[in-house]
One Martini backbone bead per residue (centre of mass of N, CA, C, O) as a GRO file, in nm:
protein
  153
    1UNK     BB    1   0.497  -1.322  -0.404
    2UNK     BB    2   0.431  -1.047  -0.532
    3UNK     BB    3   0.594  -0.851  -0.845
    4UNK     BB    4   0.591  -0.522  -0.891
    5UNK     BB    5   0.723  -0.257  -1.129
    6UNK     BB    6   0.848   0.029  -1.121
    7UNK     BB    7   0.663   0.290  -1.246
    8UNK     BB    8   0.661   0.066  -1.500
    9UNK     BB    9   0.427  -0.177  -1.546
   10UNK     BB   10   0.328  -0.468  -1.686
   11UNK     BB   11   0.001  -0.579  -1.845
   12UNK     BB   12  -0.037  -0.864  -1.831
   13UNK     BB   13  -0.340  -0.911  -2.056
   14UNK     BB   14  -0.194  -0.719  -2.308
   15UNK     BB   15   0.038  -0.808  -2.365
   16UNK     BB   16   0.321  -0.612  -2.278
   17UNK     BB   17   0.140  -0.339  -2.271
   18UNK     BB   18   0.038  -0.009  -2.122
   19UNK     BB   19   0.223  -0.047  -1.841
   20UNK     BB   20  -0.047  -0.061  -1.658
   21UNK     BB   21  -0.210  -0.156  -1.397
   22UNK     BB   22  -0.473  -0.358  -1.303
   23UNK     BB   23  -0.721  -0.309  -1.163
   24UNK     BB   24  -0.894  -0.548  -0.933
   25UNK     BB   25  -1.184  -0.404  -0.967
   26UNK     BB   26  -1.227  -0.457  -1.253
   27UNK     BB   27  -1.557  -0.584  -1.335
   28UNK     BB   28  -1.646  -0.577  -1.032
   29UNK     BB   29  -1.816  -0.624  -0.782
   30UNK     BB   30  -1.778  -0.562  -0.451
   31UNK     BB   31  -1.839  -0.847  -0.345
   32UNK     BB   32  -1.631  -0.968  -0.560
   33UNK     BB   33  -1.392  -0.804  -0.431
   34UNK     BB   34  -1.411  -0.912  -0.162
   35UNK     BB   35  -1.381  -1.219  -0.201
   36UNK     BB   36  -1.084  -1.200  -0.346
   37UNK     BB   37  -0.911  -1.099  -0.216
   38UNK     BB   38  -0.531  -0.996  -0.196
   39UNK     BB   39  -0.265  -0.917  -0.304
   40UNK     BB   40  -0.305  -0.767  -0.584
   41UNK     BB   41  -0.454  -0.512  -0.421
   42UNK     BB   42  -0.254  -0.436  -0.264
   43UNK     BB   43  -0.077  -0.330  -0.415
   44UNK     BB   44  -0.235  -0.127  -0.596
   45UNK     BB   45  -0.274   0.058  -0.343
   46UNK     BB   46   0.019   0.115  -0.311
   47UNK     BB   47   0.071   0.238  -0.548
   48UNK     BB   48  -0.171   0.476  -0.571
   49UNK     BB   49  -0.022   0.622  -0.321
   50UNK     BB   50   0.345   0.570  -0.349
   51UNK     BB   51   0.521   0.329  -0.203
   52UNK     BB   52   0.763   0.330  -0.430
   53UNK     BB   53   0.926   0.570  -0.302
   54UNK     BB   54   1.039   0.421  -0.072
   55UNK     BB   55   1.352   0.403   0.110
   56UNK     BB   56   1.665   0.350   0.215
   57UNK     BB   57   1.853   0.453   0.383
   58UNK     BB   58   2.121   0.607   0.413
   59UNK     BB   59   2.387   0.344   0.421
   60UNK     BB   60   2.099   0.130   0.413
   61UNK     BB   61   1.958  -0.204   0.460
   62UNK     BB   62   1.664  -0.052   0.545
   63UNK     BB   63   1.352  -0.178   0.448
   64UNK     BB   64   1.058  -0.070   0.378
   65UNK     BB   65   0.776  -0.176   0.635
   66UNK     BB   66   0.464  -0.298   0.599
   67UNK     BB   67   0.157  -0.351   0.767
   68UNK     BB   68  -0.210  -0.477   0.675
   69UNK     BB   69  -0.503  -0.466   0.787
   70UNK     BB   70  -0.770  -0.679   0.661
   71UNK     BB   71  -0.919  -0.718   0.838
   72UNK     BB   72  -0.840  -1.063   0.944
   73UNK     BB   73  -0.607  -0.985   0.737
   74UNK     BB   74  -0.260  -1.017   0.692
   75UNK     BB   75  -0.004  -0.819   0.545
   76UNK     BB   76   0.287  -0.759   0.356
   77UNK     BB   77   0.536  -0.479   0.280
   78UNK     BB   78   0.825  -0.446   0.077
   79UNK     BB   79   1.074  -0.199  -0.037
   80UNK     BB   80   1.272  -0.279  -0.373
   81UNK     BB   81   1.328  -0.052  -0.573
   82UNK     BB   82   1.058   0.028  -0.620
   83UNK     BB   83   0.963  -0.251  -0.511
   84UNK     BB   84   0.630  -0.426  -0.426
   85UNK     BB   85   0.639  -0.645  -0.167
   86UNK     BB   86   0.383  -0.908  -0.125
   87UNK     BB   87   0.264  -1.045   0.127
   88UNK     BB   88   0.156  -1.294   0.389
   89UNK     BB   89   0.112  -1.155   0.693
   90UNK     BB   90   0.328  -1.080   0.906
   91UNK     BB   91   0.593  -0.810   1.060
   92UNK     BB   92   0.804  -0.724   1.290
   93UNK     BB   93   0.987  -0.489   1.101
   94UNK     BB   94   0.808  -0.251   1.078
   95UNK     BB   95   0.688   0.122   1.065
   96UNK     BB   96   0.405   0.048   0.972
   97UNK     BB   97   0.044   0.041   1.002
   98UNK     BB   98  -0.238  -0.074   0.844
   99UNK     BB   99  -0.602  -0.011   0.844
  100UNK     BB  100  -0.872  -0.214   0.713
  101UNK     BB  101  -1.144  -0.280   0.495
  102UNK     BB  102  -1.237  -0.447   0.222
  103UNK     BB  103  -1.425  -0.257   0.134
  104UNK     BB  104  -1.258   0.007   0.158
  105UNK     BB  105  -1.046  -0.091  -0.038
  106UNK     BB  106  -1.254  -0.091  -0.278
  107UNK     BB  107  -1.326   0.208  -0.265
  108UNK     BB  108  -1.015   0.306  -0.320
  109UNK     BB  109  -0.961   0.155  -0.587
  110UNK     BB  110  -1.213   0.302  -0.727
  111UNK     BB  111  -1.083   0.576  -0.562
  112UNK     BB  112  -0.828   0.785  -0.506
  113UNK     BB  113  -1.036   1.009  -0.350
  114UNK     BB  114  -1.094   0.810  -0.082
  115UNK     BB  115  -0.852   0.772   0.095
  116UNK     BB  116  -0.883   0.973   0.266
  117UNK     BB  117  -1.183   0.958   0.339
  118UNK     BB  118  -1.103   0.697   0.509
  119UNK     BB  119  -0.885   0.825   0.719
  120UNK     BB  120  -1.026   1.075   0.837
  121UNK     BB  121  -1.295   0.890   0.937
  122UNK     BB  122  -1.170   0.620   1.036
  123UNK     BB  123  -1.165   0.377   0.854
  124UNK     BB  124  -0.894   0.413   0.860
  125UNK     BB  125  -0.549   0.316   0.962
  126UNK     BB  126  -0.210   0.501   1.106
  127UNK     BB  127   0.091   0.333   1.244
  128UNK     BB  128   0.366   0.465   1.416
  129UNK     BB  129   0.649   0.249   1.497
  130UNK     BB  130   0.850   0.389   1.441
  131UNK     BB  131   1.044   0.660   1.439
  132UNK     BB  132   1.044   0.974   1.264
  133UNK     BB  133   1.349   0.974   1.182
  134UNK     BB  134   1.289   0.666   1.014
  135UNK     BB  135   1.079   0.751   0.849
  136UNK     BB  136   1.211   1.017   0.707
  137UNK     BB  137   1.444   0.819   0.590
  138UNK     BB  138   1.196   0.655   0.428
  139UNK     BB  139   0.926   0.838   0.325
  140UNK     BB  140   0.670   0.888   0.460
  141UNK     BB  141   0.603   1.192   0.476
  142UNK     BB  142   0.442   1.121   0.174
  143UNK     BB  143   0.246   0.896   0.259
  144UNK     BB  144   0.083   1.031   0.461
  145UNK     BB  145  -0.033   1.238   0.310
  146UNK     BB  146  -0.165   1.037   0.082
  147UNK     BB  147  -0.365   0.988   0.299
  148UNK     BB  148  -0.430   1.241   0.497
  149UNK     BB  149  -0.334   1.554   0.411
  150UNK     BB  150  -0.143   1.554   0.592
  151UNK     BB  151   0.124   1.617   0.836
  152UNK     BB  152   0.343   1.561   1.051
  153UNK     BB  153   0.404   1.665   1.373
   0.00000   0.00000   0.00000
């Protein structure tokens, strides 16, 4: 899988400086961006929800993991410290499982105020695998808010 560190991650291209994560649509058409996608994109956009802040319950080594389908290519992301470590395929012990297609996700990689309005609409869904207190003992409750401006109810 790729791995990358948050809060600040070093910047491949720019030879160790800048920080930030370069957006993988940066420079690409749509169709470009759609027939690329890989896990670099899955990372960059769980980046952008905030998706390093989930953490394991207290006094428990159960890591959340979220499972990501695009289109017909199914990821999976697990965070560990705060890093998001992004592979392709299922995970079985999912928390949650993300719906999108390519090109929805390359149009919210390019807007990060276009995610929720992909999830409002219907674009994307967001599925609670795990049990509510499970969710919330891993932070969920807060990017669920970041995807869809709603809180859990």
């Amino acid at each position: 899988g790729i791995y990358f560190y948050s809060p600040l991650f070093k910047n491949k291209s720019s030879g160790g400086g800048g920080g930030t994560l370069k957006n993988p649509v940066e420079g690409l058409t749509d169709q470009e961006a759609v027939l690329k996608f890989d896990e670099s994109f899955v990372s960059y956009l769980l980046y952008s929800i905030k998706a390093y802040a989930l953490h394991n319950p207290p006094f428990s080594s159960d890591t959340p993991k979220i499972e990501i389908a695009v289109g017909n290519d199914v990821y999976n992301a697990e965070i560990v410290s705060k890093s998001v470590r992004v592979k392709r395929g299922s995970v079985s012990d999912k928390d949650i499982k993300i719906t999108t297609t390519k090109e929805e996700a390359v149009k919210m990689l390019r807007n990060r105020g276009y995610v929720e309005t992909s999830f409002v609409n219907g674009n994307s869904g967001f599925e609670m695998v795990s049990g509510k207190l499970e969710l919330f003992s891993k932070g969920y409750l807060d990017l669920y808010e970041e995807l869809t401006g709603k809180s859990i109810q």
